PDB file of C-alpha atoms in Angstrom:
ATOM      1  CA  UNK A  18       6.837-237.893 249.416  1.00  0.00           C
ATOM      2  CA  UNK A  19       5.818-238.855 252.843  1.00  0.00           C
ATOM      3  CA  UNK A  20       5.824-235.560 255.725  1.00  0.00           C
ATOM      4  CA  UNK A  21       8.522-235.943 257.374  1.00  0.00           C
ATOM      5  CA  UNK A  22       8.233-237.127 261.416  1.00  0.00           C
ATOM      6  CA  UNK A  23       8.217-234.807 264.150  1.00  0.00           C
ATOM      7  CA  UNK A  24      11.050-233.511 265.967  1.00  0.00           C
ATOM      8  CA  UNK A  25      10.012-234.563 268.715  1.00  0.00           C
ATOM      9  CA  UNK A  26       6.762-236.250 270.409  1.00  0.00           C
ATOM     10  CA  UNK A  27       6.702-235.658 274.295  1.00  0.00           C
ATOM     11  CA  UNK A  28       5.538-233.849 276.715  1.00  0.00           C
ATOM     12  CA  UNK A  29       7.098-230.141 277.863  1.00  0.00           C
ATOM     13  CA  UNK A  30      10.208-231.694 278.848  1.00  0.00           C
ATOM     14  CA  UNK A  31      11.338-233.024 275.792  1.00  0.00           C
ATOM     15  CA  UNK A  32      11.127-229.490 273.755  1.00  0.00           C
ATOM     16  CA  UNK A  33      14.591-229.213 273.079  1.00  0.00           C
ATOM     17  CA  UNK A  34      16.104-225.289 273.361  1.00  0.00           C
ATOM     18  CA  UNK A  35      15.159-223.117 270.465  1.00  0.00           C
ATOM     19  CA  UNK A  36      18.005-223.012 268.043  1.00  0.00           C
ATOM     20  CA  UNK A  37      19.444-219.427 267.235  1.00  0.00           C
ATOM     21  CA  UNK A  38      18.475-217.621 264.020  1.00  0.00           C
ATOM     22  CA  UNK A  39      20.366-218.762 261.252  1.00  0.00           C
ATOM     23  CA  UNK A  40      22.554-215.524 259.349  1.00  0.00           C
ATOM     24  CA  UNK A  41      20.323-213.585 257.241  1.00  0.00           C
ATOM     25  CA  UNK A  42      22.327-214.991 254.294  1.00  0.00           C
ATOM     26  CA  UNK A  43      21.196-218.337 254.813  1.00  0.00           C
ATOM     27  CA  UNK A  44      17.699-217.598 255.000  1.00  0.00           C
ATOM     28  CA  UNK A  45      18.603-215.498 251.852  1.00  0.00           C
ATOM     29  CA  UNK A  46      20.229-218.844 250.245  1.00  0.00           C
ATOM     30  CA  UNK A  47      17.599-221.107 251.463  1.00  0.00           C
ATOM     31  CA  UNK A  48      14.751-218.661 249.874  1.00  0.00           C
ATOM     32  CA  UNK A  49      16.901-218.658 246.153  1.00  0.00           C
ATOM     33  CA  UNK A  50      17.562-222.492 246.364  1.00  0.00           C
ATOM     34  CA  UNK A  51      13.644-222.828 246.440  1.00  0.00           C
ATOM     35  CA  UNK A  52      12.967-220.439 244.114  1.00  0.00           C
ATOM     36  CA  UNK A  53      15.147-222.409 241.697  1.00  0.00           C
ATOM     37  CA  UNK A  54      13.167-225.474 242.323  1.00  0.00           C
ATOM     38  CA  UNK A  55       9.937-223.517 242.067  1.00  0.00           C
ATOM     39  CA  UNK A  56      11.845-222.912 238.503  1.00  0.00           C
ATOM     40  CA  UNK A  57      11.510-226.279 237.245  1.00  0.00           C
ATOM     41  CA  UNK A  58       8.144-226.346 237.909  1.00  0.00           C
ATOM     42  CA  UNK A  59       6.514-225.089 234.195  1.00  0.00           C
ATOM     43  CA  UNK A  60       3.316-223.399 236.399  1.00  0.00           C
ATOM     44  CA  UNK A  61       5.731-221.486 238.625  1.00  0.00           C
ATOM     45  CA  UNK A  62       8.281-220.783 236.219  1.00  0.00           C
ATOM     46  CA  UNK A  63       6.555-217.232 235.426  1.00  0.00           C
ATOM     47  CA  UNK A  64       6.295-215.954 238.819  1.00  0.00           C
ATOM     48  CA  UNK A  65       9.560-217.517 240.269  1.00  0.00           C
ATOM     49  CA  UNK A  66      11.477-215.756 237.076  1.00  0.00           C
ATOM     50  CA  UNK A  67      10.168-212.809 238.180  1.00  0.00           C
ATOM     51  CA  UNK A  68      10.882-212.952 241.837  1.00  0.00           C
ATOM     52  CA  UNK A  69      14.536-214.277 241.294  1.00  0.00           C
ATOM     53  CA  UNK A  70      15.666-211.274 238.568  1.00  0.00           C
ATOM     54  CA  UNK A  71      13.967-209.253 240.823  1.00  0.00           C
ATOM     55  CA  UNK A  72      16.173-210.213 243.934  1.00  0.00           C
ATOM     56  CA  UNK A  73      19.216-211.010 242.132  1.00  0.00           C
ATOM     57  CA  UNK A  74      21.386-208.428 244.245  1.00  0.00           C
ATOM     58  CA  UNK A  75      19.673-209.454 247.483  1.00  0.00           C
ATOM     59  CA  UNK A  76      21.239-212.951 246.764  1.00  0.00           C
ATOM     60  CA  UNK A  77      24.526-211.332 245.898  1.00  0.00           C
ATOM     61  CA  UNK A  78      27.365-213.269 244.090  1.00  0.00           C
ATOM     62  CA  UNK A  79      26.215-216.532 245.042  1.00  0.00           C
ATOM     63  CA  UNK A  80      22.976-216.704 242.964  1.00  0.00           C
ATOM     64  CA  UNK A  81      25.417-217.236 240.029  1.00  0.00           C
ATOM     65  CA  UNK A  82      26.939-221.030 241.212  1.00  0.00           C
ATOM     66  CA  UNK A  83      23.187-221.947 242.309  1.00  0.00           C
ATOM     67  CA  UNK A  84      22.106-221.006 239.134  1.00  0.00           C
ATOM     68  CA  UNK A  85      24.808-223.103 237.168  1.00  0.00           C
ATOM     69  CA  UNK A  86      24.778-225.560 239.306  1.00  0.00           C
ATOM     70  CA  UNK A  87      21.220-226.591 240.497  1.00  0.00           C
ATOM     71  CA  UNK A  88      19.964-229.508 238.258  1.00  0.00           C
ATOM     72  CA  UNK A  89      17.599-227.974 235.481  1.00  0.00           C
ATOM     73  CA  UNK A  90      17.735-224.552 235.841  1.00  0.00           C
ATOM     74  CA  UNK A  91      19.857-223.263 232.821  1.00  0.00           C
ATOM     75  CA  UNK A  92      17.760-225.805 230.997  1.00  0.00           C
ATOM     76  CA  UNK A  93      14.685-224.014 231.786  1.00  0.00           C
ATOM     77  CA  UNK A  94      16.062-220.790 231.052  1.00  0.00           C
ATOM     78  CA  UNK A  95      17.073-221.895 227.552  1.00  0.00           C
ATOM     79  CA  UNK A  96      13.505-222.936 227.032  1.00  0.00           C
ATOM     80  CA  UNK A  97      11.702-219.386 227.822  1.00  0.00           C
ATOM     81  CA  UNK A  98      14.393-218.141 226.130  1.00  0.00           C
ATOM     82  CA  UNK A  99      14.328-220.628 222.856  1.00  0.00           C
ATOM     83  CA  UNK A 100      10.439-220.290 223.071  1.00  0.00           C
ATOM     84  CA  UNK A 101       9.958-216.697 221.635  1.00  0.00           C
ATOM     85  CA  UNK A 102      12.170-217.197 218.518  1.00  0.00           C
ATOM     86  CA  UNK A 103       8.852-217.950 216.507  1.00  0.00           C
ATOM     87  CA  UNK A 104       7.166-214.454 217.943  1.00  0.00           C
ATOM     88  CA  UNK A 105      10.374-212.271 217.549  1.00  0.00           C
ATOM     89  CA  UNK A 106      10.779-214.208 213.264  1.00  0.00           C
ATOM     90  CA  UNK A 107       7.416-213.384 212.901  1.00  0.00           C
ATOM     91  CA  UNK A 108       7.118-209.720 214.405  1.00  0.00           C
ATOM     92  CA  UNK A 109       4.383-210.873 216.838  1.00  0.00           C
ATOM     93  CA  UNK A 110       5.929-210.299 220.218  1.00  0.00           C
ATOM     94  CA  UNK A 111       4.002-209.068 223.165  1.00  0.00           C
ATOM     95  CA  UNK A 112       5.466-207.102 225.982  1.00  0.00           C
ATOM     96  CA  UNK A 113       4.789-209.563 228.313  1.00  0.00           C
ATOM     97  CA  UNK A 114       6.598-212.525 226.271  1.00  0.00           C
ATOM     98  CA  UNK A 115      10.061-209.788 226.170  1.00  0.00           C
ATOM     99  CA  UNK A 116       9.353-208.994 230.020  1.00  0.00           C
ATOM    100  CA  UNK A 117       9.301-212.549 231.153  1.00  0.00           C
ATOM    101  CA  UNK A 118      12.255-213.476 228.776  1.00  0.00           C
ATOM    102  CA  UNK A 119      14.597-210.116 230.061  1.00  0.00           C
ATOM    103  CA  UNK A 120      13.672-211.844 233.505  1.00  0.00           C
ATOM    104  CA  UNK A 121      15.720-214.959 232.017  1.00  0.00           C
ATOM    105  CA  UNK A 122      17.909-213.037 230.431  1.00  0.00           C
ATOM    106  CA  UNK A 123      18.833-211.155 233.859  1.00  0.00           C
ATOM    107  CA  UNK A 124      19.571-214.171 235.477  1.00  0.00           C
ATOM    108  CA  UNK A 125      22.296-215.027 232.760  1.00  0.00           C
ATOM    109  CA  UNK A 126      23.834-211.871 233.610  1.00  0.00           C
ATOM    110  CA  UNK A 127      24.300-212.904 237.101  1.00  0.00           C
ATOM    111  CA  UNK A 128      25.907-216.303 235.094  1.00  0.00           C
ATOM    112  CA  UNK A 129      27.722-214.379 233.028  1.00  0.00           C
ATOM    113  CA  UNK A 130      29.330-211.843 235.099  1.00  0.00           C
ATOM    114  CA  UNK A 131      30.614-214.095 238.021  1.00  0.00           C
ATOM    115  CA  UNK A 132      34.352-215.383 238.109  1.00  0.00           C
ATOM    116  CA  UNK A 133      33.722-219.013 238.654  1.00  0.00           C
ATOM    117  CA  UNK A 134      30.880-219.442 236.023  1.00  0.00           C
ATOM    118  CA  UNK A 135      31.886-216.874 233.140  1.00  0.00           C
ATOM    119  CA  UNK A 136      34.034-219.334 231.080  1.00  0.00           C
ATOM    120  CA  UNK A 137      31.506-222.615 231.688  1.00  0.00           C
ATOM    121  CA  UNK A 138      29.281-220.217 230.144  1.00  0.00           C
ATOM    122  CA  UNK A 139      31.072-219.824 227.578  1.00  0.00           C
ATOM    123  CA  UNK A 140      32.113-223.113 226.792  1.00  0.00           C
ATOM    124  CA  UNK A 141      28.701-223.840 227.181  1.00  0.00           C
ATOM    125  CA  UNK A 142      27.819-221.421 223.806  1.00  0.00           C
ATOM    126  CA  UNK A 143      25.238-220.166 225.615  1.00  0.00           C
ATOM    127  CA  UNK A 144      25.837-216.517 224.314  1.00  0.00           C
ATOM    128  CA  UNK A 145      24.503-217.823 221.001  1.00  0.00           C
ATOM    129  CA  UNK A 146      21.086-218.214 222.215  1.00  0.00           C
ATOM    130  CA  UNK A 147      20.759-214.483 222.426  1.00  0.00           C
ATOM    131  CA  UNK A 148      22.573-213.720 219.639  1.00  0.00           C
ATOM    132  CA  UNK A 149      18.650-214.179 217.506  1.00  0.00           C
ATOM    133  CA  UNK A 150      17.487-211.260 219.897  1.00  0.00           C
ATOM    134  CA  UNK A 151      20.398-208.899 218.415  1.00  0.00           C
ATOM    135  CA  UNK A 152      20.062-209.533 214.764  1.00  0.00           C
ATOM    136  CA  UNK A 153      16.400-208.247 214.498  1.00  0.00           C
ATOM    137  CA  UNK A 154      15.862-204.695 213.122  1.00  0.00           C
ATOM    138  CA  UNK A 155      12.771-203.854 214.916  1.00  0.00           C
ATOM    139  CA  UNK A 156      12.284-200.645 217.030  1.00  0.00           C
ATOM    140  CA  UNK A 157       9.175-201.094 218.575  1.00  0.00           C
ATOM    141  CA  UNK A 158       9.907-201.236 222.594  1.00  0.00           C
ATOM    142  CA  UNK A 159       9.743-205.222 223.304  1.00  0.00           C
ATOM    143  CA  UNK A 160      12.654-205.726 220.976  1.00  0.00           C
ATOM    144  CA  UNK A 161      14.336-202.695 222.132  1.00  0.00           C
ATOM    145  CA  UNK A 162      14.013-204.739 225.345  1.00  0.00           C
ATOM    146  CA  UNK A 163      15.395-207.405 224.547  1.00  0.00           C
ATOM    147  CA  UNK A 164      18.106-206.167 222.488  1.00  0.00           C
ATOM    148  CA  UNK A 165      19.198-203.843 225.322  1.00  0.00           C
ATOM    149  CA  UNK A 166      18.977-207.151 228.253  1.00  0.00           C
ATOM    150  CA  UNK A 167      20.968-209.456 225.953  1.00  0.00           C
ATOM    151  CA  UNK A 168      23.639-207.017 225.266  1.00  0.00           C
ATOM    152  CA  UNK A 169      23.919-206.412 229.370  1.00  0.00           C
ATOM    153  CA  UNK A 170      24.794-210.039 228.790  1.00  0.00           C
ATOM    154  CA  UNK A 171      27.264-209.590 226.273  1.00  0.00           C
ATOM    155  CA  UNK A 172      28.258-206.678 228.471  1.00  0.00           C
ATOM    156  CA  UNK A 173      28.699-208.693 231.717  1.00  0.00           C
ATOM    157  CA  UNK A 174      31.238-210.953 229.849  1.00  0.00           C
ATOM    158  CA  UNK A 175      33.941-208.443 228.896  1.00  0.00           C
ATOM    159  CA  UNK A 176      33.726-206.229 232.092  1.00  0.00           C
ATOM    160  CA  UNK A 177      36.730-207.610 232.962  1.00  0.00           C
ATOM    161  CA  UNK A 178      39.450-208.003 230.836  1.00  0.00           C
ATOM    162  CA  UNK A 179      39.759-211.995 229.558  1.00  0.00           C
ATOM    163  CA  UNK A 180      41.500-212.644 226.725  1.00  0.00           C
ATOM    164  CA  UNK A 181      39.881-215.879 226.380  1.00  0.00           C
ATOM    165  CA  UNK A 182      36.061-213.932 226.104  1.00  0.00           C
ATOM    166  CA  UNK A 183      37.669-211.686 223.550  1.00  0.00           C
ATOM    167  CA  UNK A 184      38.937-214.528 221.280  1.00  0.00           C
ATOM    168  CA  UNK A 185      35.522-216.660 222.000  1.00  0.00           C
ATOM    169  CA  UNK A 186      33.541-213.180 221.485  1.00  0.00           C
ATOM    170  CA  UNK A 187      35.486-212.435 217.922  1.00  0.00           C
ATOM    171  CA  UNK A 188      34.872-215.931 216.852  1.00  0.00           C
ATOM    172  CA  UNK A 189      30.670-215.983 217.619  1.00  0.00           C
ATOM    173  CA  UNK A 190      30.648-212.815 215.387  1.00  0.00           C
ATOM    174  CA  UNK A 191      29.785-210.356 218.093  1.00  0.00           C
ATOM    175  CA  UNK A 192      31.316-207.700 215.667  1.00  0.00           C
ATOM    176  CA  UNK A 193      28.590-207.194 213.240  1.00  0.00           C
ATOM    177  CA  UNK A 194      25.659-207.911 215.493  1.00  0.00           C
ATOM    178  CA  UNK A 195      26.904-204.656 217.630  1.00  0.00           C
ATOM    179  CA  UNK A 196      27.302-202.629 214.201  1.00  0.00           C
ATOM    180  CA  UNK A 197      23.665-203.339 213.509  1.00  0.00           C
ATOM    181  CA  UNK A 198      22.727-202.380 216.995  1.00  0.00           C
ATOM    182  CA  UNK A 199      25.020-198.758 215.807  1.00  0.00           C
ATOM    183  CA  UNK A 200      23.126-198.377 213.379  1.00  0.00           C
ATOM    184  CA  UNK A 201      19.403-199.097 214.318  1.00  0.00           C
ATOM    185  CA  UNK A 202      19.055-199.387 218.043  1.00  0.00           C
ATOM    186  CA  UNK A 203      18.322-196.638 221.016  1.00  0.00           C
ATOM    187  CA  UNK A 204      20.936-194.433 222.231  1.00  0.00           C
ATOM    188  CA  UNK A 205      21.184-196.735 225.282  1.00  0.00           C
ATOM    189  CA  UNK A 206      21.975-199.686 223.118  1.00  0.00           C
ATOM    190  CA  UNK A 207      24.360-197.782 220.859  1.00  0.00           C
ATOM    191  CA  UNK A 208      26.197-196.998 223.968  1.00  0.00           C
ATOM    192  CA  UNK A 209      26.247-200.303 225.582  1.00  0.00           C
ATOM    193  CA  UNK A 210      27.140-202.299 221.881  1.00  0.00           C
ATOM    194  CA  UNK A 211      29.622-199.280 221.498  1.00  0.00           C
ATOM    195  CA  UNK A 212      31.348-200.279 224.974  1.00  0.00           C
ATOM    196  CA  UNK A 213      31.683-203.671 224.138  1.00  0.00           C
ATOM    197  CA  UNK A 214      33.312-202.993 220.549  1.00  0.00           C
ATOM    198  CA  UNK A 215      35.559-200.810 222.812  1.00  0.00           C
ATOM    199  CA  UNK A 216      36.538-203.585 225.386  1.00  0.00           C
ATOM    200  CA  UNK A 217      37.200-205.925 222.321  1.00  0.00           C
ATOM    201  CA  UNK A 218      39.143-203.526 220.520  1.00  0.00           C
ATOM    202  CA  UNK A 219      41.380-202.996 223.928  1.00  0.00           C
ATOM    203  CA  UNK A 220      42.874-206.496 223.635  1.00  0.00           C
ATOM    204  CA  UNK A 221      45.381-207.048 221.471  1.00  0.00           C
ATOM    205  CA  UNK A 222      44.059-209.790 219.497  1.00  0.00           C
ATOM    206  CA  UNK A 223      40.162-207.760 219.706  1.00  0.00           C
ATOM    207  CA  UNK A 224      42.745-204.573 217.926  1.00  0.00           C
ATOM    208  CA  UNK A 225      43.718-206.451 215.021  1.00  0.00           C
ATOM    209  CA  UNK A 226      40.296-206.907 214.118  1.00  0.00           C
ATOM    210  CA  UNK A 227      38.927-203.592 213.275  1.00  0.00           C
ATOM    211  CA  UNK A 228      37.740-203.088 209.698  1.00  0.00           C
ATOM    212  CA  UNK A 229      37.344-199.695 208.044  1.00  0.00           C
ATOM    213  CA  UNK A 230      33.548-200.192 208.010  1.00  0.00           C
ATOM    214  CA  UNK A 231      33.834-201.172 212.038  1.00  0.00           C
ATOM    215  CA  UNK A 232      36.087-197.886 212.804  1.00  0.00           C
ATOM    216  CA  UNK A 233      33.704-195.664 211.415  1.00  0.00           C
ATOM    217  CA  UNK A 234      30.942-196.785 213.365  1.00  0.00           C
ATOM    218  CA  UNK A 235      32.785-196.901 216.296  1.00  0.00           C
ATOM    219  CA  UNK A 236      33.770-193.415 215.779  1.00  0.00           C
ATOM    220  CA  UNK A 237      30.634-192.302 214.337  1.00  0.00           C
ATOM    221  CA  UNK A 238      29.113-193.599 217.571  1.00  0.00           C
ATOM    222  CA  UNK A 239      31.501-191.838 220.204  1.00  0.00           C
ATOM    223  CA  UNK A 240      31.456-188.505 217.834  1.00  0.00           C
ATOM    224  CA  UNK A 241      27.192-189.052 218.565  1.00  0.00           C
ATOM    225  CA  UNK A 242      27.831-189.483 222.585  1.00  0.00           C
ATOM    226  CA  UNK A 243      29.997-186.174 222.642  1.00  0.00           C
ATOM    227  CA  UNK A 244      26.516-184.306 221.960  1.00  0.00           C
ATOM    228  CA  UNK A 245      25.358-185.114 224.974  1.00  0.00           C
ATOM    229  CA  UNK A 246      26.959-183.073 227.902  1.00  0.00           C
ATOM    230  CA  UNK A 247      26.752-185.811 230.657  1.00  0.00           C
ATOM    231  CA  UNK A 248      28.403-188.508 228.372  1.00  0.00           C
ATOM    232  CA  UNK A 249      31.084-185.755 227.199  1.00  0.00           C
ATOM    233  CA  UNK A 250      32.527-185.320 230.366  1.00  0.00           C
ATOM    234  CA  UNK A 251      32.353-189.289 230.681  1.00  0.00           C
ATOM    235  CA  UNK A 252      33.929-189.711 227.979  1.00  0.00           C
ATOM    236  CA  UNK A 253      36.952-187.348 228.976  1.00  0.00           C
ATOM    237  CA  UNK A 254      38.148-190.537 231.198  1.00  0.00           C
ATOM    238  CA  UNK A 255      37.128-194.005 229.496  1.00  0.00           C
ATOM    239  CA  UNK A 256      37.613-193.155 225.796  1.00  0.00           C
ATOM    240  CA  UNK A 257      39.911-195.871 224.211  1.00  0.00           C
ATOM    241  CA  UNK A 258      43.840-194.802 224.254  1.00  0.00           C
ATOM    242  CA  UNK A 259      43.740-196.338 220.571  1.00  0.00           C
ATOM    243  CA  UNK A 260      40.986-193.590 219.184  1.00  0.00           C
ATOM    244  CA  UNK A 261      43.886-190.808 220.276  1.00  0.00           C
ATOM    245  CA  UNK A 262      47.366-191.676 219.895  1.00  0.00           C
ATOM    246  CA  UNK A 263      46.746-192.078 215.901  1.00  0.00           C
ATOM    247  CA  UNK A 264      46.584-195.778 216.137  1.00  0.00           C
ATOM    248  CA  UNK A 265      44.677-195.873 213.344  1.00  0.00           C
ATOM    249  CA  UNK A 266      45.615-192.955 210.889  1.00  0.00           C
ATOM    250  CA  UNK A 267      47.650-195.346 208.692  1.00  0.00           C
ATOM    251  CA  UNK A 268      44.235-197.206 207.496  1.00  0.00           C
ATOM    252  CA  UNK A 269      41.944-194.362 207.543  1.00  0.00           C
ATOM    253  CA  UNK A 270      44.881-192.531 204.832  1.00  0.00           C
ATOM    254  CA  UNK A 271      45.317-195.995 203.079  1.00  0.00           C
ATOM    255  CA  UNK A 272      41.267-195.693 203.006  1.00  0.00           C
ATOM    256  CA  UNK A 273      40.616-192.150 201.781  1.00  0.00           C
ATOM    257  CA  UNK A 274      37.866-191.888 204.103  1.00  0.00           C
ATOM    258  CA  UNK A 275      37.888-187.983 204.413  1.00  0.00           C
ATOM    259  CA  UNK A 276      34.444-188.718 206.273  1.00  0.00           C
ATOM    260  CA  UNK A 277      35.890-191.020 208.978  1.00  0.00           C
ATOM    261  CA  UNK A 278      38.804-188.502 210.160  1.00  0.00           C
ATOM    262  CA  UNK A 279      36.530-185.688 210.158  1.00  0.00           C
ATOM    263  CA  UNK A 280      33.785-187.188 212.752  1.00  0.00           C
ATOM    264  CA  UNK A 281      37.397-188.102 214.680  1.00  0.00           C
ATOM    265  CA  UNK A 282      38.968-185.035 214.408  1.00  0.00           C
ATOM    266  CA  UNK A 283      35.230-183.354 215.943  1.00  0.00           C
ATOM    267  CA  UNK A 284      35.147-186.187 218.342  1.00  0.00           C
ATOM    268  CA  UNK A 285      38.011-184.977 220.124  1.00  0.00           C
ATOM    269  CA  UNK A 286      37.473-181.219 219.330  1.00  0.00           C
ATOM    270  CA  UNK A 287      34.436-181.684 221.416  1.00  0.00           C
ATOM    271  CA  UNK A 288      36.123-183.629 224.399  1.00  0.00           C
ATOM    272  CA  UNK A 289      39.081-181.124 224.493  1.00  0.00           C
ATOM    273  CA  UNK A 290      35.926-178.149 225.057  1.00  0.00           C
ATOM    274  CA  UNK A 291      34.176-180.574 227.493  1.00  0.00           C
ATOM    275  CA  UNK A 292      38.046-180.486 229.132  1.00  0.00           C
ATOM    276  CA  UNK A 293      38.557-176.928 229.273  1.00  0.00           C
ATOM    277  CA  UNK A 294      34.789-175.850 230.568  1.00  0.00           C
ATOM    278  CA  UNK A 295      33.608-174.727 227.410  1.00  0.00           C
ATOM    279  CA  UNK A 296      31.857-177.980 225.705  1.00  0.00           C
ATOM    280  CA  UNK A 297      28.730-177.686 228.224  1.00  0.00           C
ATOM    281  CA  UNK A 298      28.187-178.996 231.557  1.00  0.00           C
ATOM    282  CA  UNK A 299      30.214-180.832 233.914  1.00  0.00           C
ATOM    283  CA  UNK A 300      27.177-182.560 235.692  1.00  0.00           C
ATOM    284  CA  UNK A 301      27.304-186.272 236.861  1.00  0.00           C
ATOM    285  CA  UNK A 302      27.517-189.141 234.517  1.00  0.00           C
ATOM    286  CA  UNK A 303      26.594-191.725 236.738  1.00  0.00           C
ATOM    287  CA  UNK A 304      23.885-193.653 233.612  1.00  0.00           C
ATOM    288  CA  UNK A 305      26.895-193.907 231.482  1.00  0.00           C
ATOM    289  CA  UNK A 306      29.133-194.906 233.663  1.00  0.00           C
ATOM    290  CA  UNK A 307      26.239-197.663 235.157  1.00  0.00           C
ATOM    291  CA  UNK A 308      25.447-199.067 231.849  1.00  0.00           C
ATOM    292  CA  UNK A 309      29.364-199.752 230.937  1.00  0.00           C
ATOM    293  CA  UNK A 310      29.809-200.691 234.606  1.00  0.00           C
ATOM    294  CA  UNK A 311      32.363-198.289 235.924  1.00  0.00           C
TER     295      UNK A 311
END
């Protein structure tokens, strides 16, 4: 493309008056709308990942529209994304490959978390593409990663209460993707797969879900969060109405699962002590409450 002509080309006189500084949004706007050109480019696309996940906030809510809306660029995401299923099948992923794909991954977030492109994402299917990320069973710390990222994803989606995102969440089989994350992944992913089995479960049609095998993982997983004093006290405040107003004694009777009401019963023993000052400390629980976004 040809450089575009000079403003202007005479003498002193003809300078018109400087313009005044555009709002520090714009130049904020202007930078992210080139960096999202810079991401169709395959030889940027590293780089201009990293720069854009890292200044997501700078950009604020409006990264989120650009992002959906700029020709290519969910496309491209989708590719890094779609290009490490071969490494994560065949247990030969690098840290770099799960950095520069939680950089992607980051970027849905933003996607996923703002009002005006949550349910085109959705429609979209794009959850599915990280659903490959949560079915793995490897610890090592790129998949713990990746895991972790995806579910921020997942995460970012049910923040706010949607019906819709429950039903579309329940039907993409969220359910026992989060179990195995229960049962295998770090105590921050436990916690943040835990939170969104609790947002499902606080919809009505997410309630009707719950299996036996589901309730005593969720339990098993809250009982698990009540040995740690910061998440106690947390957990004082945003524990699920359902898990203490005996919602669910009926099916853990019909069940016989002695287990199950004993790890509930201990659960809220050990919130009650938290309660009265004698189940540890009362410090801050400002991670817990960041990772389920309160």
């Amino acid at each position: 493309m040809a450089n575009p002509p000079p403003l202007h080309s005479g003498g002193p006189s003809s300078v018109a008056p400087s313009a005044p500084a555009p709002p520090e949004k714009d130049e904020s706007m202007a930078t992210a709308e080139q960096l999202l050109l810079d991401l169709c480019i395959p030889e940027l696309r590293e780089e201009t990942l990293k720069l854009l996940s890292q200044n997501r906030e700078k950009f604020q809510q409006d990264i989120a529209p650009l992002l959906w809306h700029s020709f290519g660029t969910m496309s491209a995401l989708l590719l890094e994304i779609v290009s490490i299923y071969g490494s994560v099948a065949r247990a030969t992923l690098t840290q770099a490959q799960s950095n520069h794909v939680c950089n992607a991954l980051a970027l849905l977030q933003c996607v996923a978390s703002h009002p005006d492109t949550k349910m085109p994402f959705i429609n979209a299917q794009i959850p599915l593409y990280l659903y490959p990320f949560l079915s793995t069973a490897y610890k090592a710390k790129e998949y713990e990663f990746l895991r972790l990222t995806s579910l921020g994803v997942i995460g970012a989606l049910v923040k706010v209460d949607d019906h819709e995102v429950i039903a579309y969440l329940l039907s993409s089989q969220i359910i026992p993707l989060c179990l195995l994350t229960m049962d295998m992944g770090s105590e921050i992913s436990k916690t943040v797969a835990t939170f969104i089995v609790q947002k499902i479960m606080l919809d009505d049609t997410g309630l009707m879900y719950p299996s036996p095998r589901l309730l005593k993982h969720i339990i098993r997983c809250y009982l698990r969060l009540t040995d740690n004093p910061s998440a106690r006290d947390a957990l004082r405040t945003c524990l699920p109405t359902v898990l203490t107003d005996g919602t669910f004694n009926d099916l853990l009777e019909t069940q016989k699962d002695q287990t199950t009401r004993l790890w509930l019963h201990q659960m809220l023993h050990n919130i009650a002590m938290a309660s009265s000052g004698r189940g540890g400390s009362h410090g801050p629980h400002a991670d817990l409450n960041r990772i389920m976004g309160r």
